[in-house]
Short mmCIF file of C-alpha atoms in Angstrom, two decimals:
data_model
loop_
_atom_site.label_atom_id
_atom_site.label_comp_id
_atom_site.label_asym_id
_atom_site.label_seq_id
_atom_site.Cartn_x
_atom_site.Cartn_y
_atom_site.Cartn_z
CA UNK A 1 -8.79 -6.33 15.99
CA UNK A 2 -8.48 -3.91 13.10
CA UNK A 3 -10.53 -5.18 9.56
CA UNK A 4 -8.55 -3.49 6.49
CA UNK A 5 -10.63 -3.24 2.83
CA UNK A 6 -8.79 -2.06 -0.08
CA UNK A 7 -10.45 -0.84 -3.22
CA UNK A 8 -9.89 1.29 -6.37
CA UNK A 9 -7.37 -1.63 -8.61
CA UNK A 10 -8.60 -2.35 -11.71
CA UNK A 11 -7.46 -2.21 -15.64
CA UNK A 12 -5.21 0.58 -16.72
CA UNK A 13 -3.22 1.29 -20.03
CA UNK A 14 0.88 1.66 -19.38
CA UNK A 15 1.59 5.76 -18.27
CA UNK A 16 -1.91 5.31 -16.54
CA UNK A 17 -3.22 6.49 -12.80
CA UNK A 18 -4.66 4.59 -10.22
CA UNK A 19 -5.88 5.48 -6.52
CA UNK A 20 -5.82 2.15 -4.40
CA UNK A 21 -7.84 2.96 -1.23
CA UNK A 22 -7.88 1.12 1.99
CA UNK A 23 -10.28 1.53 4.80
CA UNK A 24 -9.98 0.58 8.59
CA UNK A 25 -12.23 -0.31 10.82
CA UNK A 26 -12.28 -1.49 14.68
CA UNK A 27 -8.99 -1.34 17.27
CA UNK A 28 -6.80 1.86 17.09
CA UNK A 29 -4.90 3.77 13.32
CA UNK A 30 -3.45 6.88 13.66
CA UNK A 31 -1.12 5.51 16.28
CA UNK A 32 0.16 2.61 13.57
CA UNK A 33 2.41 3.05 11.20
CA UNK A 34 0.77 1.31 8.07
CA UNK A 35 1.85 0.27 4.40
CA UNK A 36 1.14 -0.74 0.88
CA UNK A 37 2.52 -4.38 -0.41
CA UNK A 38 2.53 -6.36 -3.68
CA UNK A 39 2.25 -9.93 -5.12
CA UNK A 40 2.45 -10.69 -8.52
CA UNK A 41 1.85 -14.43 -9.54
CA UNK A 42 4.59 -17.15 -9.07
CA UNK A 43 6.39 -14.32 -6.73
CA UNK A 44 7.36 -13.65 -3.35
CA UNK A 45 4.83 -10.85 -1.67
CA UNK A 46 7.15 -7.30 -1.46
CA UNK A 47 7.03 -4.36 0.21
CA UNK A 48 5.84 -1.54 -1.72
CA UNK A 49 5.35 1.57 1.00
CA UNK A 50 4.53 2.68 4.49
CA UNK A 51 3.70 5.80 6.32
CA UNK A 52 4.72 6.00 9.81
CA UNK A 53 1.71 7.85 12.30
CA UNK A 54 3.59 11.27 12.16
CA UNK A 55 3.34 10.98 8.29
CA UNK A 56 6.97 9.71 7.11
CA UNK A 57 6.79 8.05 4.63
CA UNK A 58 8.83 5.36 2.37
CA UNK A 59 9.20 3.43 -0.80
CA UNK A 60 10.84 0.57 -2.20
CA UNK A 61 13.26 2.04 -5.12
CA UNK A 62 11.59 1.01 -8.34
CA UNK A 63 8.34 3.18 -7.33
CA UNK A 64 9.75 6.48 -6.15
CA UNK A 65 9.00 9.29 -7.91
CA UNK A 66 5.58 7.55 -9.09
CA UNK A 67 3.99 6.30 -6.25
CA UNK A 68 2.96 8.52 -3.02
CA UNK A 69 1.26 6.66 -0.06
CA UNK A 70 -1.27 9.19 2.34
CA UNK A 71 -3.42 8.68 5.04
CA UNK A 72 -6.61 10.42 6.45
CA UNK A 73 -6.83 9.46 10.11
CA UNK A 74 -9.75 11.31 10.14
CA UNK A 75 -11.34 8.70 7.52
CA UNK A 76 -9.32 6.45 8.76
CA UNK A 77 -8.46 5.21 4.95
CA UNK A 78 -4.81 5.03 3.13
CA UNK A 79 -4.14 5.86 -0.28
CA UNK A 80 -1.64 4.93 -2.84
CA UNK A 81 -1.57 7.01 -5.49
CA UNK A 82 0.09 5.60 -8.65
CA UNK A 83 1.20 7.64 -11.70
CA UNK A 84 3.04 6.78 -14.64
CA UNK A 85 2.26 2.61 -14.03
CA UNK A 86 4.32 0.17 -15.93
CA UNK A 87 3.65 -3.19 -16.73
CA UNK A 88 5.74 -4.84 -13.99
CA UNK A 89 3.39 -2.95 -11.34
CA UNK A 90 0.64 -5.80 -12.32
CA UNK A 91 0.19 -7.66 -9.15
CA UNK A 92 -2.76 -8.30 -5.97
CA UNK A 93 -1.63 -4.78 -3.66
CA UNK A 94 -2.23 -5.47 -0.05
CA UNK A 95 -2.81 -2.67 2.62
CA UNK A 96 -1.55 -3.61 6.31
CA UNK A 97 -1.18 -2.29 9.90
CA UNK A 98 1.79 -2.79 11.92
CA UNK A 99 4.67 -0.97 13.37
CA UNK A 100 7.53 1.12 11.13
CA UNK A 101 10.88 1.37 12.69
CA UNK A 102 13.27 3.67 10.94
CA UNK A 103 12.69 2.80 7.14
CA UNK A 104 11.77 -0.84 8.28
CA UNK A 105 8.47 -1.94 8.74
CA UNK A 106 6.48 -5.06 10.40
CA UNK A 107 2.94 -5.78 9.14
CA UNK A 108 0.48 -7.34 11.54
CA UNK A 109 -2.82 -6.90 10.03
CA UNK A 110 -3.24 -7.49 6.32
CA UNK A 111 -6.59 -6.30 3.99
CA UNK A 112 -8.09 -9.12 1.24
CA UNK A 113 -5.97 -7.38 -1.58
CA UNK A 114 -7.29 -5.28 -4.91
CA UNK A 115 -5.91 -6.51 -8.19
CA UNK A 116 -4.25 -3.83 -10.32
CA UNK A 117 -3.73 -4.80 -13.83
CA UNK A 118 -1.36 -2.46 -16.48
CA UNK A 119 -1.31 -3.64 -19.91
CA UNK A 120 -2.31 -2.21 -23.26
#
């Protein structure tokens, strides 16, 4: 059993940065393919990212070209760097392990979720 603990959301002005970080601990990573999902309030949760365990990597069309997903299997931590956040980012982002297929991924494990905030 894998235990998954995001950190780094917070309070950020529109055209701000945030680093979400998510650390794993227990049961195998760098063999996973693992991603980044979303849940705003009164909404369905979405996928946002995943990286597969040779390092491809994907995105949902409204963040590409502002958000890049990374992992350290060394550290055994992802990342999800976000640039240039917009309002509609606001949601509780959820880190997960599970197994990518092509572009398609199936979460199995999911982390307690860091709330990221963007509003001026």
């Amino acid at each position: 059993q894998v235990q998954l603990v995001e950190s780094g959301g917070g309070l950020v002005q529109p055209g701000g940065s945030l680093r979400l970080s998510c650390a794993a601990s227990g049961g195998s990573f760098s063999s996973f393919s693992l991603g980044w999902y979303r849940q705003a309030p009164g909404k369905q949760r979405e996928w946002v990212a995943h990286i597969t365990a040779d390092g491809h990597t994907n995105y949902v069309a409204s963040v590409k070209g502002r958000f890049t997903i990374s992992r350290d299997n060394a550290q055994k931590t992802i990342y999800l760097q976000m640039n240039s956040l917009k309002p509609e980012d606001t949601a509780v982002y959820y880190c997960s392990q599970g197994v990518g297929r092509g572009n398609l991924f199936r979460p199995n494990f999911w982390g307690q979720g860091t709330q990221v905030a963007v509003s001026s």
